[in-house]
Amino acid sequence: MADTGEEYVLTKKTVAFHNDDRSAWVIVDGEVYDVTLFMEQHPGGAEVLKEHLGKDVSDLMRGMVDGTEGGHGHSAYAYKLLSKYHVGSIAGVDKYGNEILDGNIDPVTGEQIMDWGKPILPQVGRLGDKYCTWIHSFPTADHTVKMFQNDTLENLTKCPWYIPLLFWIPIIVGCLGFYFKTQTVDPLLFLELAFGGHIFWLLFEYSLHRFIFHMKTTGFVMNIIHFLIHGHHHITPMDANRAVFPPVPALIVGGPIWALMHKTLGVRIAYPILLGFVIGYLVYDMTHYYIHFGDCDNSFLKNQKSRHIHHHYLQPNINFGISNPLFDVVFRTLARKE
Ligand SMILES: [Zn+2]
Ligand SMILES: [Zn+2]
């Protein structure tokens, strides 16, 4: 796991994915440990650990095999050593130790966390400091969330995948027309600046996803804002009407960038950079939609899909690049296991 200092509430199903020496997790007394780096140092050898990866080893640690004594117990020092590798705790286990498959059940109180039939925004606001745990622990493919009671407001939160294309392509064409009419064009410089704008977008996409979309919120208003911009996509990743970034928030984010570059760099330099930037944004939006809902039969898209699914269902604190893994590699947030 990339060391970002975060811990998660996880299900047994999630831990079971981490079952080989590229990503080796175990459960001990309801806590989850990433023992990937410890395997080679295990006094009993790495081999004996392998068949237990992704599983609950609480009994084995106590020297119990199939409910009876007979194995090899572990010392207090072994437990202390293990604590270094703690990544999170198990959720969804009731008082009898049975796994609760519906992730919308609070593992402590046994009550429903969300009433899916009612508008969800006030409910996420009221979750307070439990919001971040809830949003990353219980992705569900079965629900589309109802944000508002009012149907008009509700429809404004939806955006079919083709809307960004219909909105941005005429703007790109109009700006290019203006550029070629008013500027002396050096084709090589134009391409270099557009390429630079594209790399700038990739850094922007990575930073936005890592630091804004995944910021920790606890207050009523901030939980609602976070849910509107990214939280809803983590709780309902397969909601096809909310999988692209709609034009209005894109304008709110992009407008100041356009104004600043236009003013400081002038049309000749700024427009090719902005072209590379906006094309990067459209590629990002379409790639994101396609890796959720398309077939992805070429190897690049297959890899991006695998990384993004890992981000959604296993470790939301890594794999932030959607259209390209470049900055995940640079900042060392690319998952080891794919
Ligand atoms: Zn996604
Ligand atoms: Zn995310």
Short mmCIF file of C-alpha atoms in Angstrom, two decimals, residues 103-239:
data_model
loop_
_atom_site.label_atom_id
_atom_site.label_comp_id
_atom_site.label_asym_id
_atom_site.label_seq_id
_atom_site.Cartn_x
_atom_site.Cartn_y
_atom_site.Cartn_z
CA GLY A 103 -22.46 -2.53 3.29
CA ASN A 104 -25.16 -0.06 4.23
CA ILE A 105 -25.49 -1.62 7.69
CA ASP A 106 -23.59 0.10 10.49
CA PRO A 107 -21.34 -2.67 11.91
CA VAL A 108 -21.60 -1.25 15.43
CA THR A 109 -25.30 -0.38 15.80
CA GLY A 110 -26.70 -2.78 13.17
CA GLU A 111 -28.84 0.04 11.74
CA GLN A 112 -29.19 1.18 8.11
CA ILE A 113 -26.70 3.98 7.47
CA MET A 114 -28.58 5.55 4.55
CA ASP A 115 -32.21 5.59 3.55
CA TRP A 116 -31.76 5.32 -0.24
CA GLY A 117 -35.38 6.34 -0.88
CA LYS A 118 -34.89 9.81 0.64
CA PRO A 119 -32.70 12.70 -0.64
CA ILE A 120 -29.16 11.75 0.25
CA LEU A 121 -27.47 15.16 0.57
CA PRO A 122 -28.73 16.03 4.09
CA GLN A 123 -27.97 12.45 5.15
CA VAL A 124 -24.31 12.62 4.03
CA GLY A 125 -24.03 16.00 5.76
CA ARG A 126 -25.23 14.45 9.02
CA LEU A 127 -22.70 11.57 8.79
CA GLY A 128 -20.08 14.01 10.13
CA ASP A 129 -16.69 12.38 10.69
CA LYS A 130 -18.06 8.96 9.62
CA TYR A 131 -18.60 10.27 6.07
CA CYS A 132 -15.13 9.49 4.64
CA THR A 133 -15.17 5.95 5.99
CA TRP A 134 -18.65 5.31 4.62
CA ILE A 135 -17.88 6.70 1.18
CA HIS A 136 -14.82 4.47 0.69
CA SER A 137 -16.01 1.32 2.38
CA PHE A 138 -19.28 0.51 0.73
CA PRO A 139 -19.30 1.00 -3.05
CA THR A 140 -22.49 -0.44 -4.46
CA ALA A 141 -23.40 -1.20 -8.05
CA ASP A 142 -27.12 -1.46 -7.27
CA HIS A 143 -28.06 2.11 -6.53
CA THR A 144 -28.28 5.41 -8.23
CA VAL A 145 -28.45 8.08 -5.58
CA LYS A 146 -31.31 10.52 -5.23
CA MET A 147 -29.71 13.86 -4.38
CA PHE A 148 -32.76 16.17 -4.17
CA GLN A 149 -36.51 15.84 -3.56
CA ASN A 150 -37.15 18.33 -6.38
CA ASP A 151 -37.05 16.65 -9.84
CA THR A 152 -35.66 19.71 -11.67
CA LEU A 153 -32.75 20.03 -9.23
CA GLU A 154 -32.24 16.26 -9.43
CA ASN A 155 -32.01 16.35 -13.24
CA LEU A 156 -29.42 19.15 -13.07
CA THR A 157 -27.06 16.76 -11.25
CA LYS A 158 -27.14 14.30 -14.18
CA CYS A 159 -24.98 14.50 -17.30
CA PRO A 160 -24.98 11.90 -20.11
CA TRP A 161 -21.48 11.06 -21.44
CA TYR A 162 -21.81 12.98 -24.76
CA ILE A 163 -22.71 16.38 -23.21
CA PRO A 164 -19.05 17.47 -22.60
CA LEU A 165 -18.27 16.71 -26.28
CA LEU A 166 -21.28 18.69 -27.55
CA PHE A 167 -20.39 21.60 -25.28
CA TRP A 168 -16.59 21.81 -25.70
CA ILE A 169 -15.98 20.90 -29.36
CA PRO A 170 -17.75 24.03 -30.76
CA ILE A 171 -15.78 26.19 -28.26
CA ILE A 172 -12.49 24.58 -29.37
CA VAL A 173 -13.34 25.09 -33.06
CA GLY A 174 -14.39 28.74 -32.44
CA CYS A 175 -11.18 29.53 -30.50
CA LEU A 176 -9.01 27.89 -33.18
CA GLY A 177 -10.79 29.90 -35.91
CA PHE A 178 -10.09 33.12 -33.98
CA TYR A 179 -6.46 32.07 -33.42
CA PHE A 180 -5.69 31.30 -37.06
CA LYS A 181 -7.40 34.51 -38.21
CA THR A 182 -5.55 36.83 -35.83
CA GLN A 183 -2.10 35.23 -35.33
CA THR A 184 0.95 34.39 -37.42
CA VAL A 185 1.22 30.66 -36.86
CA ASP A 186 4.49 28.79 -36.34
CA PRO A 187 3.31 25.14 -36.66
CA LEU A 188 6.20 23.66 -34.64
CA LEU A 189 5.75 26.14 -31.77
CA PHE A 190 1.98 25.53 -31.89
CA LEU A 191 2.43 21.76 -31.51
CA GLU A 192 5.04 22.12 -28.75
CA LEU A 193 2.79 24.44 -26.74
CA ALA A 194 -0.25 22.18 -27.24
CA PHE A 195 1.81 19.19 -26.05
CA GLY A 196 2.92 21.22 -23.00
CA GLY A 197 -0.75 22.07 -22.33
CA HIS A 198 -1.60 18.38 -22.46
CA ILE A 199 1.10 17.47 -19.89
CA PHE A 200 -0.17 20.38 -17.74
CA TRP A 201 -3.65 18.80 -17.92
CA LEU A 202 -2.30 15.39 -16.78
CA LEU A 203 -0.71 17.02 -13.71
CA PHE A 204 -3.93 18.98 -13.09
CA GLU A 205 -6.07 15.82 -13.41
CA TYR A 206 -3.83 13.95 -10.97
CA SER A 207 -3.73 16.81 -8.41
CA LEU A 208 -7.48 17.49 -8.62
CA HIS A 209 -8.30 13.82 -8.05
CA ARG A 210 -5.74 13.29 -5.30
CA PHE A 211 -6.02 16.49 -3.27
CA ILE A 212 -9.51 17.91 -3.95
CA PHE A 213 -11.65 14.88 -4.89
CA HIS A 214 -10.09 12.87 -2.05
CA MET A 215 -9.80 15.54 0.63
CA LYS A 216 -11.05 14.50 4.06
CA THR A 217 -14.25 16.23 5.12
CA THR A 218 -16.22 16.00 8.36
CA GLY A 219 -18.54 19.04 8.47
CA PHE A 220 -22.16 19.13 7.23
CA VAL A 221 -21.58 21.51 4.30
CA MET A 222 -18.18 20.13 3.24
CA ASN A 223 -19.51 16.55 3.23
CA ILE A 224 -22.29 17.66 0.87
CA ILE A 225 -19.87 19.54 -1.42
CA HIS A 226 -17.53 16.55 -1.49
CA PHE A 227 -20.41 14.18 -2.21
CA LEU A 228 -21.55 16.34 -5.14
CA ILE A 229 -18.10 16.57 -6.74
CA HIS A 230 -16.74 13.03 -6.21
CA GLY A 231 -18.22 11.13 -3.25
CA HIS A 232 -21.32 10.04 -5.19
CA HIS A 233 -19.09 8.38 -7.81
CA HIS A 234 -17.32 6.27 -5.16
CA ILE A 235 -20.56 5.12 -3.56
CA THR A 236 -22.30 4.42 -6.91
CA PRO A 237 -19.49 3.93 -9.48
CA MET A 238 -21.86 2.43 -12.07
CA ASP A 239 -24.29 5.37 -12.22
#
